[in-house]
Short mmCIF file of C-alpha atoms in Angstrom, two decimals:
data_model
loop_
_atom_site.label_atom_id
_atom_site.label_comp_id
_atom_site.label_asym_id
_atom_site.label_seq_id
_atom_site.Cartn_x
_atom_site.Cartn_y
_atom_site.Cartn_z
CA UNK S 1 -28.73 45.57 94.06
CA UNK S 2 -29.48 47.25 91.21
CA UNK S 3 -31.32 46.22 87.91
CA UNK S 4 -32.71 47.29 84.83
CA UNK S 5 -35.53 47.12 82.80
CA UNK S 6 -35.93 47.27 78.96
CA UNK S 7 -39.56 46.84 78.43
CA UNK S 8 -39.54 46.50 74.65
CA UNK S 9 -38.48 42.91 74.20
CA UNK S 10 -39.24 42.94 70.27
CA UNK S 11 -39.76 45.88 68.12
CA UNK S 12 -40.53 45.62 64.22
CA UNK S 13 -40.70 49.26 62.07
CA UNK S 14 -40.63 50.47 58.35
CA UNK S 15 -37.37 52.12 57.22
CA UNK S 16 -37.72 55.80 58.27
CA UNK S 17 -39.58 55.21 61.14
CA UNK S 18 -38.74 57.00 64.18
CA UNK S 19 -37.58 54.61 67.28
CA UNK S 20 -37.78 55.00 70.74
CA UNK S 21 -36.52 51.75 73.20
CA UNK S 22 -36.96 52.52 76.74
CA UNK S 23 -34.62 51.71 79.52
CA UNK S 24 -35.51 52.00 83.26
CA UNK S 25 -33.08 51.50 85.85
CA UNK S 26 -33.38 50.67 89.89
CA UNK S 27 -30.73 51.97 91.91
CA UNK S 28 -31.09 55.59 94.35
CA UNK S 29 -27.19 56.79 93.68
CA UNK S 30 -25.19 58.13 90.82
CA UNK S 31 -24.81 55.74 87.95
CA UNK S 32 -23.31 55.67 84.66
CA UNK S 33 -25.54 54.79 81.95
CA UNK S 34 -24.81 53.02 78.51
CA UNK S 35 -26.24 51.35 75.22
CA UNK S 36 -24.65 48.64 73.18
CA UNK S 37 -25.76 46.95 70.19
CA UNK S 38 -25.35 43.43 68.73
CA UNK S 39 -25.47 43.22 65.14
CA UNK S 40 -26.57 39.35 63.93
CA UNK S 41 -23.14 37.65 64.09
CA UNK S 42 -21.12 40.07 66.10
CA UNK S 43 -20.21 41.77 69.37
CA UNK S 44 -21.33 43.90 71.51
CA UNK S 45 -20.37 47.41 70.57
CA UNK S 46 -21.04 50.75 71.90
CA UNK S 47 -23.51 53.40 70.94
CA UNK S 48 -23.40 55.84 73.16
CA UNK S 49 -22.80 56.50 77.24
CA UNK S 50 -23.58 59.25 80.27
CA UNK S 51 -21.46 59.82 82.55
CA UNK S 52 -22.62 63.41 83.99
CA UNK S 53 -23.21 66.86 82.64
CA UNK S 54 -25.85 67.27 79.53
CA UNK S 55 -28.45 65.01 79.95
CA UNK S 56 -29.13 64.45 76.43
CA UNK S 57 -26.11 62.26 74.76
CA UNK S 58 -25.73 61.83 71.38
CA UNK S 59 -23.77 58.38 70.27
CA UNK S 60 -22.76 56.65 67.08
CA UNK S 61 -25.19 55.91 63.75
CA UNK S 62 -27.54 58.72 64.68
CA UNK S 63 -28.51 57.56 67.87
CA UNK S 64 -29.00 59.38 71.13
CA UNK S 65 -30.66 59.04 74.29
CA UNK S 66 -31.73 61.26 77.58
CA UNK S 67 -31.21 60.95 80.85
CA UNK S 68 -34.22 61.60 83.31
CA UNK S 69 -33.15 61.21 86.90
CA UNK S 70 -36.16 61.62 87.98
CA UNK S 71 -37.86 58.65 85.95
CA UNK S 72 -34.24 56.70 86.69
CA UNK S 73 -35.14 56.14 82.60
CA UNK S 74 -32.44 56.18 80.07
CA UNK S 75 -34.06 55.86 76.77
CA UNK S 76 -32.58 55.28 73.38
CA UNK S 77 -34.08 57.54 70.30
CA UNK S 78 -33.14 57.72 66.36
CA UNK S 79 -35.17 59.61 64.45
CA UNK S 80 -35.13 57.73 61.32
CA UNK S 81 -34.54 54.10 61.73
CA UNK S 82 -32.43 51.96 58.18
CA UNK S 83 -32.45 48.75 57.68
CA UNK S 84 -29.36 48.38 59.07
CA UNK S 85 -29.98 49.05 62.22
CA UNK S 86 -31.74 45.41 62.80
CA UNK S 87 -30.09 44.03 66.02
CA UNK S 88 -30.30 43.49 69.71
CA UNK S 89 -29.80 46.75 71.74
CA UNK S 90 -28.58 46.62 75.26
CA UNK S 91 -29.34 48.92 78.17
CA UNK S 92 -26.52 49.09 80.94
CA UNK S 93 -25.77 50.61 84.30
CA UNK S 94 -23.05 51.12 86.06
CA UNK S 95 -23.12 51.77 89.64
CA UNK S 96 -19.44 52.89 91.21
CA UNK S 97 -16.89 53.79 89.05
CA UNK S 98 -14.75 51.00 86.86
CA UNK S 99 -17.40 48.37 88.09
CA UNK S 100 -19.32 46.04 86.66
CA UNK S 101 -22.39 46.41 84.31
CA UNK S 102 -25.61 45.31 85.16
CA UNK S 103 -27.75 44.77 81.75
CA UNK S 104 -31.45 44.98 80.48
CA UNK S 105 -32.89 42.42 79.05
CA UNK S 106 -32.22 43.83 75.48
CA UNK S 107 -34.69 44.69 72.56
CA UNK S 108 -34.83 42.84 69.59
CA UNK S 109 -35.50 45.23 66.68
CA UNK S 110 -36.11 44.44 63.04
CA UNK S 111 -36.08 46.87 60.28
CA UNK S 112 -38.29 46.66 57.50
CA UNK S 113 -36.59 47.15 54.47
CA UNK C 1 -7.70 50.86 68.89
CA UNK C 2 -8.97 49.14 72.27
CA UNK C 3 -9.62 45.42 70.94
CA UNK C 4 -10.39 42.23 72.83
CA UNK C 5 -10.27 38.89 71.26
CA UNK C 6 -11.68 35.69 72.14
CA UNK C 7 -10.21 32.39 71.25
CA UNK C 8 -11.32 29.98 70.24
CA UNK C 9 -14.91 31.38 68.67
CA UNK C 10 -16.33 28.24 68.96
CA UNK C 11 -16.09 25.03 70.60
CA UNK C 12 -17.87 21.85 71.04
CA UNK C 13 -16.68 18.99 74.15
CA UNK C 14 -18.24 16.08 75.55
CA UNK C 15 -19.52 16.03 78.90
CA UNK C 16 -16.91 16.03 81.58
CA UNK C 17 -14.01 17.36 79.65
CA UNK C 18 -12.37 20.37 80.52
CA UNK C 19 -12.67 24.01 77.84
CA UNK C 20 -10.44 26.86 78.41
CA UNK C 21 -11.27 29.97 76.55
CA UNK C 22 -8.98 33.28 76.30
CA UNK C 23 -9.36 36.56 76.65
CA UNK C 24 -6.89 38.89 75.10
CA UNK C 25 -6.69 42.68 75.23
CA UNK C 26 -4.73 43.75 71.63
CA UNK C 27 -3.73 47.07 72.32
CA UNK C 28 -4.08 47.84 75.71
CA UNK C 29 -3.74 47.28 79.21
CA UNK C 30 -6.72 45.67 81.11
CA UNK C 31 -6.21 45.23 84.63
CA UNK C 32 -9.73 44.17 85.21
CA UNK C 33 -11.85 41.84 82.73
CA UNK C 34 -15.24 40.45 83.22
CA UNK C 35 -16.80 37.38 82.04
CA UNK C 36 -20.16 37.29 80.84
CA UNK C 37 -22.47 34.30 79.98
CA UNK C 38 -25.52 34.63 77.31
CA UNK C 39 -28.18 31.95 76.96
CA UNK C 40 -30.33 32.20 73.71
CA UNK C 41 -32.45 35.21 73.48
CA UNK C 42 -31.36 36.28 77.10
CA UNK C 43 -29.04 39.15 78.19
CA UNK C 44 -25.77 39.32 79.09
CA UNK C 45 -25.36 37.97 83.20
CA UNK C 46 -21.89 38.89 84.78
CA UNK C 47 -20.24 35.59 85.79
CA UNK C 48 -16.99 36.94 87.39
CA UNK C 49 -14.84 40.18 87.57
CA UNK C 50 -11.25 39.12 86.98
CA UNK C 51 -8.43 41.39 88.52
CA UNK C 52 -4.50 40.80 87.11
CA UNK C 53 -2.88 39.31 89.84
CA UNK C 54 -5.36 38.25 92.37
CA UNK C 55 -8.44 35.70 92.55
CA UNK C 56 -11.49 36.53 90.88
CA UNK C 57 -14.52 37.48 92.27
CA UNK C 58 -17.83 35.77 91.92
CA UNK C 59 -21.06 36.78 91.58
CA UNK C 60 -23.60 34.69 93.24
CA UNK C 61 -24.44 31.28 92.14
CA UNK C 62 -21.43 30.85 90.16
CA UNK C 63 -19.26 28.33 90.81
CA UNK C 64 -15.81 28.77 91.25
CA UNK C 65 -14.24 25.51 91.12
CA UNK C 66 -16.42 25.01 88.12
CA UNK C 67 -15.36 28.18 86.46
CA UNK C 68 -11.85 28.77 87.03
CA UNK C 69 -10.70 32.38 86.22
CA UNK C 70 -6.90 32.93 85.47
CA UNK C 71 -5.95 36.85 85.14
CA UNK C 72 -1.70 36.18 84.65
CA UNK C 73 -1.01 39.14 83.03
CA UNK C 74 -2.48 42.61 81.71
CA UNK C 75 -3.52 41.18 78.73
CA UNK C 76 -4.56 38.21 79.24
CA UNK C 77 -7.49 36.43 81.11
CA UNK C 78 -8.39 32.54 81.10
CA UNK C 79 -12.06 31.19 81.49
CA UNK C 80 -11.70 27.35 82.19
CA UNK C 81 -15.28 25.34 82.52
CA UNK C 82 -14.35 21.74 84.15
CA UNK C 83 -16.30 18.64 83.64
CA UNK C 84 -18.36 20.37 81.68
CA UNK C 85 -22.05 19.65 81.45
CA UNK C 86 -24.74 20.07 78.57
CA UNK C 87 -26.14 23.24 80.48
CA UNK C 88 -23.14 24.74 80.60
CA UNK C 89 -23.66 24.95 77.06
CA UNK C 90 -23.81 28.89 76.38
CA UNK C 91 -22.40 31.88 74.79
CA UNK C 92 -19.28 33.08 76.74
CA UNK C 93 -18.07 36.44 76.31
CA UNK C 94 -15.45 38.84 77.94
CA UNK C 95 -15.16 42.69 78.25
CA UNK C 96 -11.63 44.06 79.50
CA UNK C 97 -11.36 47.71 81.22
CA UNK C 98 -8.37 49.65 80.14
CA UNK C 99 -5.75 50.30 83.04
CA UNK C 100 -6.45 53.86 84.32
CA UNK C 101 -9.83 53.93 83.00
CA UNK C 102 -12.40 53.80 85.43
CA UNK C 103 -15.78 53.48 83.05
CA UNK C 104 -15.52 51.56 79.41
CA UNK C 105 -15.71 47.90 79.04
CA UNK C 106 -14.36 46.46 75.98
CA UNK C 107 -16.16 43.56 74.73
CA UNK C 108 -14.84 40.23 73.37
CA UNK C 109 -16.48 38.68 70.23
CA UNK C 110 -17.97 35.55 72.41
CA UNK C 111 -17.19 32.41 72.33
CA UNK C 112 -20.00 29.68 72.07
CA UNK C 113 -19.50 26.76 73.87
CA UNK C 114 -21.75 23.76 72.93
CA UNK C 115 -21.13 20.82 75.40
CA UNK C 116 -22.53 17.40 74.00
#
């Protein structure tokens, strides 16, 4: 079965700073890949998903993330974190089409204002 | 567009009672939902996938008498926790794939169940 792994359980930064969660996943066949986030209070929404073709995907709020099949690693990047962006972020996979998501952990990041 | 609702948001019982908790697509056709249970600080662990029309299907460990799953129509999904315990006491939520749509979930707002 597959899993995944978000080794960054809590991250603090300054406003500005640049962010970089990382997401590793366990599975040998095609996936699809995907981020949510969980603002204090509300649910689950997402920020950005790969399905096939450029590697690099660019999502919602400024966010993107790459795809490295060979490190089976999806990480999440912004280059300039706000305040606002304090929540829980999600890693997800998705191993046949229209099925079920297996999540990460999640990271817990807090934005210094 | 594509909106799921959860109802109620919150709910408290006493131990052995019965809780049933909806899941509503708004706008859109869902012939598959999933239910999702979140203890404190955890992430998200698929309970059940939930296909209009037939019986759900469990993951491991769940219970299925103890979590009944109702799918009636393309908009609507049921989550029913009988004689509910203290550790069932956790944050519910539901994500409903559009009909014809093979990849997006659509998540519910949660519902927290607290089960005194």
């Amino acid at each position: 079965a597959q899993s995944v792994s978000q080794h960054n359980h809590h991250v603090i930064l300054s406003e500005a700073a640049s962010l970089e969660l990382g997401c590793n996943y366990s599975y040998g066949g095609t996936v699809n890949l995907f981020w949510y986030v969980q603002y204090p209070g509300q649910h689950l929404q997402l920020l950005l998903k790969y399905f096939s073709g450029d590697p690099l995907v660019k999502g919602i709020k400024g966010f993107e993330a790459e795809f490295i099949k060979s490190k089976f690693s999806f990480n999440l990047r912004k280059p300039s974190v706000q305040w606002s962006d304090t929540a829980e972020y999600f890693c997800a996979v998705q191993v046949n089409a229209g099925n079920m998501l297996t999540f990460g952990g999640g990271t817990r990041l807090m934005v210094k204002p | 567009g594509a909106v799921v609702s959860q109802h109620p948001s919150r709910v408290i019982c006493k131990s052995g009672t019965s809780v049933k908790i909806e899941c509503r697509s708004l706008d859109f056709q869902a012939t598959t939902m999933f239910w999702y249970r979140q203890f404190p600080k955890q992430s998200l662990m698929l309970m059940a996938t939930s296909n209009e029309g037939s019986k759900a299907t469990y993951e491991q460990g769940v219970e299925k008498d103890k979590f009944l799953i109702n799918h009636a129509s393309l908009t609507l999904s049921t989550l029913t926790v009988t004689s509910a315990h203290p550790e069932d006491s956790s944050f519910y939520i539901c994500s409903a794939r559009e009909s014809g749509s093979t990849y997006e979930q659509y998540f519910g707002p949660g519902t927290r169940l607290t089960v005194t």
